[in-house]
PDB file of C-alpha atoms and ligand atoms in Angstrom:
ATOM      1  CA  MET A   1     -64.183 -69.037 -11.798  1.00  0.00           C
ATOM      2  CA  ALA A   2     -62.183 -66.493 -10.041  1.00  0.00           C
ATOM      3  CA  ALA A   3     -58.847 -67.185  -8.166  1.00  0.00           C
ATOM      4  CA  PRO A   4     -58.748 -67.766  -4.748  1.00  0.00           C
ATOM      5  CA  ARG A   5     -57.482 -64.536  -3.609  1.00  0.00           C
ATOM      6  CA  VAL A   6     -54.792 -64.771  -0.102  1.00  0.00           C
ATOM      7  CA  LEU A   7     -54.142 -61.883   2.451  1.00  0.00           C
ATOM      8  CA  VAL A   8     -50.356 -61.653   3.285  1.00  0.00           C
ATOM      9  CA  PHE A   9     -49.954 -59.490   6.611  1.00  0.00           C
ATOM     10  CA  ASP A  10     -46.556 -58.171   8.299  1.00  0.00           C
ATOM     11  CA  SER A  11     -45.129 -55.135   9.256  1.00  0.00           C
ATOM     12  CA  GLY A  12     -42.441 -54.377   6.505  1.00  0.00           C
ATOM     13  CA  VAL A  13     -41.073 -56.887   4.379  1.00  0.00           C
ATOM     14  CA  GLY A  14     -40.764 -59.770   6.261  1.00  0.00           C
ATOM     15  CA  GLY A  15     -43.443 -61.123   5.029  1.00  0.00           C
ATOM     16  CA  LEU A  16     -42.344 -61.868   1.612  1.00  0.00           C
ATOM     17  CA  SER A  17     -40.627 -64.700   2.096  1.00  0.00           C
ATOM     18  CA  VAL A  18     -43.840 -66.554   3.860  1.00  0.00           C
ATOM     19  CA  ALA A  19     -45.756 -64.810   0.321  1.00  0.00           C
ATOM     20  CA  ALA A  20     -42.306 -66.495  -1.950  1.00  0.00           C
ATOM     21  CA  CYS A  21     -43.544 -69.766  -0.877  1.00  0.00           C
ATOM     22  CA  ILE A  22     -47.060 -69.393  -0.616  1.00  0.00           C
ATOM     23  CA  HIS A  23     -46.966 -68.320  -4.244  1.00  0.00           C
ATOM     24  CA  GLN A  24     -44.242 -71.654  -5.119  1.00  0.00           C
ATOM     25  CA  ALA A  25     -46.016 -74.367  -3.151  1.00  0.00           C
ATOM     26  CA  LEU A  26     -49.521 -72.354  -4.453  1.00  0.00           C
ATOM     27  CA  PRO A  27     -49.260 -70.647  -7.538  1.00  0.00           C
ATOM     28  CA  GLY A  28     -52.570 -70.395  -9.134  1.00  0.00           C
ATOM     29  CA  VAL A  29     -53.580 -68.145  -5.899  1.00  0.00           C
ATOM     30  CA  GLU A  30     -53.747 -64.153  -6.155  1.00  0.00           C
ATOM     31  CA  LEU A  31     -52.229 -62.290  -3.169  1.00  0.00           C
ATOM     32  CA  VAL A  32     -52.312 -58.612  -1.651  1.00  0.00           C
ATOM     33  CA  TYR A  33     -49.569 -57.704   0.490  1.00  0.00           C
ATOM     34  CA  LEU A  34     -49.993 -55.553   3.543  1.00  0.00           C
ATOM     35  CA  ALA A  35     -46.779 -53.978   4.964  1.00  0.00           C
ATOM     36  CA  ASP A  36     -47.890 -51.896   8.782  1.00  0.00           C
ATOM     37  CA  ASN A  37     -44.305 -50.058   8.549  1.00  0.00           C
ATOM     38  CA  ALA A  38     -45.174 -46.536   9.636  1.00  0.00           C
ATOM     39  CA  GLY A  39     -46.225 -49.225  12.427  1.00  0.00           C
ATOM     40  CA  PHE A  40     -42.498 -51.337  12.059  1.00  0.00           C
ATOM     41  CA  PRO A  41     -41.050 -52.516  13.916  1.00  0.00           C
ATOM     42  CA  TYR A  42     -43.622 -54.905  15.816  1.00  0.00           C
ATOM     43  CA  GLY A  43     -40.953 -56.005  17.960  1.00  0.00           C
ATOM     44  CA  GLY A  44     -40.575 -52.572  20.092  1.00  0.00           C
ATOM     45  CA  GLN A  45     -43.893 -51.918  19.945  1.00  0.00           C
ATOM     46  CA  SER A  46     -46.121 -52.849  23.002  1.00  0.00           C
ATOM     47  CA  GLU A  47     -48.765 -55.430  22.759  1.00  0.00           C
ATOM     48  CA  GLN A  48     -51.679 -53.506  22.445  1.00  0.00           C
ATOM     49  CA  VAL A  49     -50.488 -51.129  19.801  1.00  0.00           C
ATOM     50  CA  VAL A  50     -50.004 -55.073  18.258  1.00  0.00           C
ATOM     51  CA  ILE A  51     -52.795 -55.513  18.285  1.00  0.00           C
ATOM     52  CA  SER A  52     -55.335 -52.910  16.910  1.00  0.00           C
ATOM     53  CA  ARG A  53     -52.870 -52.012  14.118  1.00  0.00           C
ATOM     54  CA  CYS A  54     -53.482 -55.576  13.340  1.00  0.00           C
ATOM     55  CA  CYS A  55     -56.963 -55.463  13.705  1.00  0.00           C
ATOM     56  CA  ASP A  56     -57.735 -52.162  12.144  1.00  0.00           C
ATOM     57  CA  LEU A  57     -55.552 -52.618   9.071  1.00  0.00           C
ATOM     58  CA  ILE A  58     -56.246 -55.837   7.834  1.00  0.00           C
ATOM     59  CA  ALA A  59     -60.576 -55.350   8.814  1.00  0.00           C
ATOM     60  CA  GLU A  60     -59.940 -52.209   5.752  1.00  0.00           C
ATOM     61  CA  CYS A  61     -57.828 -54.197   3.830  1.00  0.00           C
ATOM     62  CA  LEU A  62     -60.802 -57.112   3.843  1.00  0.00           C
ATOM     63  CA  ASP A  63     -62.998 -53.810   3.435  1.00  0.00           C
ATOM     64  CA  GLN A  64     -60.684 -52.855   0.078  1.00  0.00           C
ATOM     65  CA  PHE A  65     -59.485 -56.695  -1.008  1.00  0.00           C
ATOM     66  CA  PRO A  66     -61.561 -58.856  -0.260  1.00  0.00           C
ATOM     67  CA  CYS A  67     -59.746 -62.402   0.359  1.00  0.00           C
ATOM     68  CA  GLU A  68     -60.501 -65.729   1.882  1.00  0.00           C
ATOM     69  CA  VAL A  69     -57.510 -66.594   4.024  1.00  0.00           C
ATOM     70  CA  VAL A  70     -55.256 -63.872   5.936  1.00  0.00           C
ATOM     71  CA  VAL A  71     -51.643 -64.797   6.707  1.00  0.00           C
ATOM     72  CA  VAL A  72     -50.151 -63.278   9.600  1.00  0.00           C
ATOM     73  CA  ALA A  73     -46.605 -63.124   8.396  1.00  0.00           C
ATOM     74  CA  CYS A  74     -45.561 -61.898  11.447  1.00  0.00           C
ATOM     75  CA  ASN A  75     -44.184 -63.650  14.529  1.00  0.00           C
ATOM     76  CA  THR A  76     -44.366 -60.485  17.147  1.00  0.00           C
ATOM     77  CA  ALA A  77     -47.532 -60.385  15.559  1.00  0.00           C
ATOM     78  CA  SER A  78     -49.114 -63.410  15.784  1.00  0.00           C
ATOM     79  CA  THR A  79     -47.825 -63.909  19.679  1.00  0.00           C
ATOM     80  CA  VAL A  80     -50.808 -61.370  20.900  1.00  0.00           C
ATOM     81  CA  VAL A  81     -53.467 -60.958  17.977  1.00  0.00           C
ATOM     82  CA  LEU A  82     -54.141 -64.182  16.187  1.00  0.00           C
ATOM     83  CA  PRO A  83     -57.097 -64.486  18.970  1.00  0.00           C
ATOM     84  CA  HIS A  84     -58.772 -60.872  18.516  1.00  0.00           C
ATOM     85  CA  LEU A  85     -58.276 -60.916  14.563  1.00  0.00           C
ATOM     86  CA  ARG A  86     -60.740 -64.200  15.027  1.00  0.00           C
ATOM     87  CA  ALA A  87     -63.121 -61.998  16.281  1.00  0.00           C
ATOM     88  CA  ILE A  88     -63.229 -59.483  14.534  1.00  0.00           C
ATOM     89  CA  THR A  89     -63.441 -61.159  10.313  1.00  0.00           C
ATOM     90  CA  GLU A  90     -64.628 -65.252   9.895  1.00  0.00           C
ATOM     91  CA  VAL A  91     -62.354 -65.547   7.195  1.00  0.00           C
ATOM     92  CA  PRO A  92     -59.962 -68.640   8.364  1.00  0.00           C
ATOM     93  CA  VAL A  93     -56.708 -66.307   9.627  1.00  0.00           C
ATOM     94  CA  VAL A  94     -53.115 -68.926   9.948  1.00  0.00           C
ATOM     95  CA  GLY A  95     -50.379 -67.214  11.877  1.00  0.00           C
ATOM     96  CA  VAL A  96     -46.519 -68.605  11.985  1.00  0.00           C
ATOM     97  CA  VAL A  97     -45.212 -69.487  14.923  1.00  0.00           C
ATOM     98  CA  PRO A  98     -41.095 -69.945  16.006  1.00  0.00           C
ATOM     99  CA  ALA A  99     -40.300 -73.349  14.115  1.00  0.00           C
ATOM    100  CA  VAL A 100     -39.460 -75.138  17.912  1.00  0.00           C
ATOM    101  CA  LYS A 101     -41.500 -78.732  16.951  1.00  0.00           C
ATOM    102  CA  PRO A 102     -39.724 -79.415  13.906  1.00  0.00           C
ATOM    103  CA  ALA A 103     -36.453 -77.311  15.024  1.00  0.00           C
ATOM    104  CA  ALA A 104     -36.119 -80.334  17.570  1.00  0.00           C
ATOM    105  CA  ALA A 105     -36.973 -82.932  15.876  1.00  0.00           C
ATOM    106  CA  CYS A 106     -34.313 -82.180  13.560  1.00  0.00           C
ATOM    107  CA  SER A 107     -31.481 -81.326  16.046  1.00  0.00           C
ATOM    108  CA  VAL A 108     -29.170 -84.232  16.439  1.00  0.00           C
ATOM    109  CA  ASN A 109     -27.050 -82.568  19.042  1.00  0.00           C
ATOM    110  CA  ARG A 110     -29.513 -80.924  21.288  1.00  0.00           C
ATOM    111  CA  ARG A 111     -28.094 -77.372  20.935  1.00  0.00           C
ATOM    112  CA  ILE A 112     -30.415 -75.123  19.154  1.00  0.00           C
ATOM    113  CA  GLY A 113     -30.640 -71.202  18.486  1.00  0.00           C
ATOM    114  CA  LEU A 114     -33.565 -69.413  18.159  1.00  0.00           C
ATOM    115  CA  LEU A 115     -33.177 -65.848  16.675  1.00  0.00           C
ATOM    116  CA  ALA A 116     -36.455 -63.421  16.864  1.00  0.00           C
ATOM    117  CA  THR A 117     -37.029 -59.929  17.953  1.00  0.00           C
ATOM    118  CA  PRO A 118     -36.649 -58.674  21.487  1.00  0.00           C
ATOM    119  CA  ALA A 119     -40.242 -58.977  21.790  1.00  0.00           C
ATOM    120  CA  THR A 120     -41.047 -62.293  20.411  1.00  0.00           C
ATOM    121  CA  VAL A 121     -38.188 -64.152  22.997  1.00  0.00           C
ATOM    122  CA  LYS A 122     -39.667 -62.785  26.054  1.00  0.00           C
ATOM    123  CA  ARG A 123     -42.881 -63.514  25.278  1.00  0.00           C
ATOM    124  CA  PRO A 124     -44.604 -66.716  27.999  1.00  0.00           C
ATOM    125  CA  TYR A 125     -45.866 -67.576  24.279  1.00  0.00           C
ATOM    126  CA  LEU A 126     -42.394 -69.234  23.294  1.00  0.00           C
ATOM    127  CA  ASP A 127     -41.859 -70.390  26.723  1.00  0.00           C
ATOM    128  CA  GLU A 128     -44.397 -72.425  26.248  1.00  0.00           C
ATOM    129  CA  LEU A 129     -43.425 -74.022  22.861  1.00  0.00           C
ATOM    130  CA  ILE A 130     -40.294 -74.504  23.886  1.00  0.00           C
ATOM    131  CA  ALA A 131     -41.308 -76.691  27.203  1.00  0.00           C
ATOM    132  CA  GLU A 132     -43.871 -78.147  25.262  1.00  0.00           C
ATOM    133  CA  PHE A 133     -41.740 -79.786  22.001  1.00  0.00           C
ATOM    134  CA  ALA A 134     -37.791 -78.743  23.426  1.00  0.00           C
ATOM    135  CA  ALA A 135     -37.214 -80.109  26.981  1.00  0.00           C
ATOM    136  CA  ASP A 136     -34.951 -81.952  25.959  1.00  0.00           C
ATOM    137  CA  CYS A 137     -33.054 -79.545  24.440  1.00  0.00           C
ATOM    138  CA  GLU A 138     -30.777 -76.016  24.998  1.00  0.00           C
ATOM    139  CA  VAL A 139     -31.813 -73.363  23.328  1.00  0.00           C
ATOM    140  CA  VAL A 140     -30.363 -70.356  23.245  1.00  0.00           C
ATOM    141  CA  ARG A 141     -32.617 -67.326  22.654  1.00  0.00           C
ATOM    142  CA  ILE A 142     -30.994 -63.974  20.919  1.00  0.00           C
ATOM    143  CA  GLY A 143     -33.798 -61.513  20.516  1.00  0.00           C
ATOM    144  CA  HIS A 144     -30.905 -58.528  18.532  1.00  0.00           C
ATOM    145  CA  PRO A 145     -32.983 -56.001  17.285  1.00  0.00           C
ATOM    146  CA  GLY A 146     -30.946 -55.140  14.602  1.00  0.00           C
ATOM    147  CA  LEU A 147     -31.614 -57.888  12.295  1.00  0.00           C
ATOM    148  CA  VAL A 148     -34.732 -56.976  10.985  1.00  0.00           C
ATOM    149  CA  ASP A 149     -33.137 -52.945   9.587  1.00  0.00           C
ATOM    150  CA  TRP A 150     -30.977 -55.114   8.205  1.00  0.00           C
ATOM    151  CA  ALA A 151     -33.496 -56.835   6.416  1.00  0.00           C
ATOM    152  CA  GLU A 152     -35.701 -53.910   5.364  1.00  0.00           C
ATOM    153  CA  GLN A 153     -32.873 -52.073   3.479  1.00  0.00           C
ATOM    154  CA  LEU A 154     -32.014 -54.788   1.598  1.00  0.00           C
ATOM    155  CA  VAL A 155     -34.773 -53.462  -0.836  1.00  0.00           C
ATOM    156  CA  GLN A 156     -33.069 -50.500  -0.771  1.00  0.00           C
ATOM    157  CA  GLY A 157     -29.844 -52.574  -1.646  1.00  0.00           C
ATOM    158  CA  SER A 158     -27.570 -52.459   1.167  1.00  0.00           C
ATOM    159  CA  GLU A 159     -25.457 -54.993   2.102  1.00  0.00           C
ATOM    160  CA  PRO A 160     -26.267 -56.049   6.116  1.00  0.00           C
ATOM    161  CA  PRO A 161     -22.650 -55.005   8.290  1.00  0.00           C
ATOM    162  CA  GLN A 162     -21.333 -59.117   7.772  1.00  0.00           C
ATOM    163  CA  ALA A 163     -19.159 -58.321  11.292  1.00  0.00           C
ATOM    164  CA  GLU A 164     -21.874 -56.877  13.293  1.00  0.00           C
ATOM    165  CA  ILE A 165     -24.017 -60.113  12.542  1.00  0.00           C
ATOM    166  CA  ASP A 166     -20.830 -62.337  13.879  1.00  0.00           C
ATOM    167  CA  GLN A 167     -21.123 -60.466  16.387  1.00  0.00           C
ATOM    168  CA  ALA A 168     -24.011 -61.146  17.124  1.00  0.00           C
ATOM    169  CA  MET A 169     -24.663 -65.012  16.606  1.00  0.00           C
ATOM    170  CA  LEU A 170     -21.364 -65.220  18.844  1.00  0.00           C
ATOM    171  CA  PRO A 171     -23.779 -66.641  21.591  1.00  0.00           C
ATOM    172  CA  LEU A 172     -24.708 -69.489  19.095  1.00  0.00           C
ATOM    173  CA  ARG A 173     -21.266 -70.137  18.077  1.00  0.00           C
ATOM    174  CA  THR A 174     -20.022 -70.519  21.451  1.00  0.00           C
ATOM    175  CA  ALA A 175     -23.383 -72.964  22.180  1.00  0.00           C
ATOM    176  CA  ALA A 176     -22.273 -75.150  19.248  1.00  0.00           C
ATOM    177  CA  VAL A 177     -25.635 -75.084  18.214  1.00  0.00           C
ATOM    178  CA  ASP A 178     -26.443 -77.539  15.111  1.00  0.00           C
ATOM    179  CA  THR A 179     -30.189 -76.394  14.449  1.00  0.00           C
ATOM    180  CA  VAL A 180     -31.456 -72.996  13.871  1.00  0.00           C
ATOM    181  CA  VAL A 181     -34.621 -71.238  13.756  1.00  0.00           C
ATOM    182  CA  LEU A 182     -35.569 -68.326  12.338  1.00  0.00           C
ATOM    183  CA  GLY A 183     -38.503 -67.297  14.292  1.00  0.00           C
ATOM    184  CA  CYS A 184     -38.669 -64.299  12.259  1.00  0.00           C
ATOM    185  CA  THR A 185     -39.820 -63.244   8.946  1.00  0.00           C
ATOM    186  CA  HIS A 186     -37.253 -61.507   7.405  1.00  0.00           C
ATOM    187  CA  TYR A 187     -34.772 -63.633   8.706  1.00  0.00           C
ATOM    188  CA  PRO A 188     -35.356 -65.478   5.590  1.00  0.00           C
ATOM    189  CA  LEU A 189     -34.215 -62.455   3.732  1.00  0.00           C
ATOM    190  CA  LEU A 190     -30.365 -61.874   5.159  1.00  0.00           C
ATOM    191  CA  LEU A 191     -30.227 -66.091   5.196  1.00  0.00           C
ATOM    192  CA  PRO A 192     -26.523 -65.723   3.056  1.00  0.00           C
ATOM    193  CA  TRP A 193     -25.471 -63.203   5.942  1.00  0.00           C
ATOM    194  CA  LEU A 194     -26.386 -66.160   8.619  1.00  0.00           C
ATOM    195  CA  ARG A 195     -24.932 -68.950   7.038  1.00  0.00           C
ATOM    196  CA  LYS A 196     -21.469 -67.142   6.688  1.00  0.00           C
ATOM    197  CA  SER A 197     -21.815 -66.290  10.789  1.00  0.00           C
ATOM    198  CA  LEU A 198     -22.591 -69.208  11.335  1.00  0.00           C
ATOM    199  CA  PRO A 199     -21.608 -72.149   8.827  1.00  0.00           C
ATOM    200  CA  GLU A 200     -21.410 -76.010  11.214  1.00  0.00           C
ATOM    201  CA  VAL A 201     -25.128 -74.809  11.807  1.00  0.00           C
ATOM    202  CA  GLU A 202     -26.440 -78.133   9.472  1.00  0.00           C
ATOM    203  CA  ALA A 203     -30.266 -76.548   9.749  1.00  0.00           C
ATOM    204  CA  TRP A 204     -32.085 -73.483   9.844  1.00  0.00           C
ATOM    205  CA  VAL A 205     -36.143 -74.756   9.996  1.00  0.00           C
ATOM    206  CA  GLU A 206     -38.425 -71.553   9.230  1.00  0.00           C
ATOM    207  CA  SER A 207     -41.718 -71.197   8.773  1.00  0.00           C
ATOM    208  CA  GLY A 208     -42.896 -70.462   5.395  1.00  0.00           C
ATOM    209  CA  GLU A 209     -43.679 -73.459   3.333  1.00  0.00           C
ATOM    210  CA  ALA A 210     -45.651 -74.365   6.927  1.00  0.00           C
ATOM    211  CA  ILE A 211     -47.532 -72.106   5.817  1.00  0.00           C
ATOM    212  CA  ALA A 212     -48.510 -72.324   2.607  1.00  0.00           C
ATOM    213  CA  ARG A 213     -49.304 -76.175   3.243  1.00  0.00           C
ATOM    214  CA  ARG A 214     -52.078 -74.688   6.024  1.00  0.00           C
ATOM    215  CA  VAL A 215     -53.241 -72.444   2.987  1.00  0.00           C
ATOM    216  CA  GLY A 216     -53.544 -74.491   0.577  1.00  0.00           C
ATOM    217  CA  HIS A 217     -55.375 -77.111   3.149  1.00  0.00           C
ATOM    218  CA  LEU A 218     -57.818 -74.077   3.994  1.00  0.00           C
ATOM    219  CA  LEU A 219     -58.443 -73.095   0.667  1.00  0.00           C
ATOM    220  CA  GLU A 220     -59.356 -77.269  -0.695  1.00  0.00           C
ATOM    221  CA  HIS A 221     -61.367 -76.994   2.616  1.00  0.00           C
ATOM    222  CA  GLY A 222     -63.186 -73.930   1.609  1.00  0.00           C
ATOM    223  CA  GLY A 223     -63.541 -75.717  -2.017  1.00  0.00           C
ATOM    224  CA  ARG A 224     -61.314 -73.059  -3.990  1.00  0.00           C
ATOM    225  CA  LEU A 225     -58.119 -74.835  -4.180  1.00  0.00           C
ATOM    226  CA  ILE A 226     -57.207 -74.832  -7.734  1.00  0.00           C
ATOM    227  CA  GLU A 227     -55.643 -77.861  -9.303  1.00  0.00           C
ATOM    228  CA  ALA A 228     -52.102 -78.412  -8.613  1.00  0.00           C
ATOM    229  CA  GLU A 229     -49.766 -76.164 -11.162  1.00  0.00           C
ATOM    230  CA  THR A 230     -46.076 -76.120 -11.396  1.00  0.00           C
ATOM    231  CA  PRO A 231     -44.353 -73.211 -10.356  1.00  0.00           C
ATOM    232  CA  GLY A 232     -44.155 -70.326 -12.788  1.00  0.00           C
ATOM    233  CA  ALA A 233     -47.156 -71.402 -14.415  1.00  0.00           C
ATOM    234  CA  GLY A 234     -50.355 -69.416 -12.288  1.00  0.00           C
ATOM    235  CA  ALA A 235     -51.756 -66.160 -11.351  1.00  0.00           C
ATOM    236  CA  ASP A 236     -49.418 -63.172 -13.150  1.00  0.00           C
ATOM    237  CA  PRO A 237     -48.188 -61.330 -11.746  1.00  0.00           C
ATOM    238  CA  ALA A 238     -48.338 -63.363  -7.917  1.00  0.00           C
ATOM    239  CA  VAL A 239     -48.736 -60.612  -6.001  1.00  0.00           C
ATOM    240  CA  ILE A 240     -52.116 -58.521  -7.864  1.00  0.00           C
ATOM    241  CA  GLN A 241     -51.640 -55.220  -5.025  1.00  0.00           C
ATOM    242  CA  ALA A 242     -49.023 -54.149  -1.959  1.00  0.00           C
ATOM    243  CA  CYS A 243     -50.283 -51.934   0.330  1.00  0.00           C
ATOM    244  CA  PHE A 244     -48.119 -49.859   2.946  1.00  0.00           C
ATOM    245  CA  THR A 245     -49.231 -47.959   5.893  1.00  0.00           C
ATOM    246  CA  GLY A 246     -45.726 -45.909   4.895  1.00  0.00           C
ATOM    247  CA  ALA A 247     -43.828 -44.416   2.206  1.00  0.00           C
ATOM    248  CA  ALA A 248     -43.722 -47.370  -0.426  1.00  0.00           C
ATOM    249  CA  PRO A 249     -40.134 -48.733  -0.283  1.00  0.00           C
ATOM    250  CA  SER A 250     -38.539 -47.005  -4.037  1.00  0.00           C
ATOM    251  CA  ASP A 251     -37.374 -50.220  -5.732  1.00  0.00           C
ATOM    252  CA  ILE A 252     -40.303 -52.683  -3.458  1.00  0.00           C
ATOM    253  CA  SER A 253     -41.189 -53.990  -7.270  1.00  0.00           C
ATOM    254  CA  ALA A 254     -37.519 -54.735  -8.353  1.00  0.00           C
ATOM    255  CA  PHE A 255     -37.560 -56.353  -4.519  1.00  0.00           C
ATOM    256  CA  MET A 256     -40.389 -58.574  -4.832  1.00  0.00           C
ATOM    257  CA  MET A 257     -39.470 -59.718  -8.608  1.00  0.00           C
ATOM    258  CA  GLU A 258     -36.082 -60.977  -7.772  1.00  0.00           C
ATOM    259  CA  MET A 259     -38.082 -63.071  -5.042  1.00  0.00           C
ATOM    260  CA  GLY A 260     -40.028 -64.440  -7.663  1.00  0.00           C
ATOM    261  CA  ILE A 261     -43.045 -62.705  -7.058  1.00  0.00           C
ATOM    262  CA  ALA A 262     -43.751 -59.755  -9.307  1.00  0.00           C
ATOM    263  CA  VAL A 263     -45.800 -56.973  -8.603  1.00  0.00           C
ATOM    264  CA  ALA A 264     -48.841 -55.649 -10.753  1.00  0.00           C
ATOM    265  CA  GLN A 265     -49.630 -52.215  -7.675  1.00  0.00           C
ATOM    266  CA  VAL A 266     -47.535 -50.942  -4.905  1.00  0.00           C
ATOM    267  CA  ALA A 267     -49.722 -48.011  -3.444  1.00  0.00           C
ATOM    268  CA  GLY A 268     -47.666 -46.323  -0.558  1.00  0.00           C
ATOM    269  CA  HIS A 269     -49.183 -44.227   2.818  1.00  0.00           C
ATOM    270  CA  TRP A 270     -52.351 -46.830   2.565  1.00  0.00           C
ATOM    271  CA  PRO A 271     -55.310 -46.960   3.280  1.00  0.00           C
ATOM    272  CA  GLY A 272     -54.930 -42.583   2.811  1.00  0.00           C
ATOM    273  CA  VAL A 273     -55.616 -40.825   0.016  1.00  0.00           C
ATOM    274  CA  THR A 274     -53.301 -42.043  -2.131  1.00  0.00           C
ATOM    275  CA  ALA A 275     -54.299 -43.312  -5.386  1.00  0.00           C
ATOM    276  CA  ALA A 276     -53.378 -47.299  -6.122  1.00  0.00           C
ATOM    277  CA  GLY A 277     -51.041 -47.384  -8.430  1.00  0.00           C
ATOM    278  CA  SER A 278     -48.366 -44.551  -6.850  1.00  0.00           C
ATOM    279  CA  ALA A 279     -46.149 -45.804  -4.186  1.00  0.00           C
TER     280      ALA A 279
HETATM  281  N1  DGL B 301     -41.443 -59.442  10.522  1.00  0.00           N
HETATM  282  C1  DGL B 301     -42.079 -59.294  11.912  1.00  0.00           C
HETATM  283  C2  DGL B 301     -41.217 -61.309  12.640  1.00  0.00           C
HETATM  284  O1  DGL B 301     -41.981 -61.925  12.099  1.00  0.00           O
HETATM  285  C3  DGL B 301     -41.333 -59.096  12.609  1.00  0.00           C
HETATM  286  C4  DGL B 301     -40.415 -57.352  12.590  1.00  0.00           C
HETATM  287  C5  DGL B 301     -40.577 -56.242  13.376  1.00  0.00           C
HETATM  288  O2  DGL B 301     -40.000 -56.519  14.644  1.00  0.00           O
HETATM  289  O3  DGL B 301     -42.062 -55.622  12.834  1.00  0.00           O
HETATM  290  O4  DGL B 301     -41.579 -60.750  13.753  1.00  0.00           O
END
């Protein structure tokens, strides 16, 4: 039986943090990665643009690479696109939302920092999450536009500017938060620099592992879960195809390899005329 296949979607390289968690938990699953880097950053786009780009691109990708589960590995897109996507495909769709509930469960001093894109921090969906799960906490939100760019530039080997990150994290230091939610899938890539800015933070909460569990559950439910395997013993390479709607970042294969998710083929300017396999 062919390996089950999962499509992981983001506006850029942030969703690779989620893809890596899925591969770690479910090493026998084949991954297809789709990045709408021609539309990046989603944090600066209108809801309507995000909805129509996501729906069109994911539908096209599923045509070319049929998958059993779609993961919208982007908080900014997930806050608006999920019902629209579920209306156009029968493939189960998993979204990612800022991990406010688990953060509230681990904060001891009831002061939580929440890092997300400028769009996500303003969405009513986030107000609802906080009201439901963290009503007794002080939640300090930061929607800094530079963080996603610095994460994207890591692919080219550019070091994020520590002094600017320190400056951006000042409100969280002043509030003495003990827990920080990484409410954008790009941010786990910046964790070493974020930790330096906020060394006193006890817990950094992201959604990758919870997403991987949900994917495993859906595959199991569909009778498609391969037996538990030890990490590294599964699909090799982990990602059979990575598609970028803009130019593919030049060092992407090495970057993915370093993240533990080797990629077989990379396509740039997808789904244009560029042949799969070229970047
Ligand atoms: N990775 C995306 C997220 O989780 C956002 C990046 C963007 O602004 O495009 O929100």
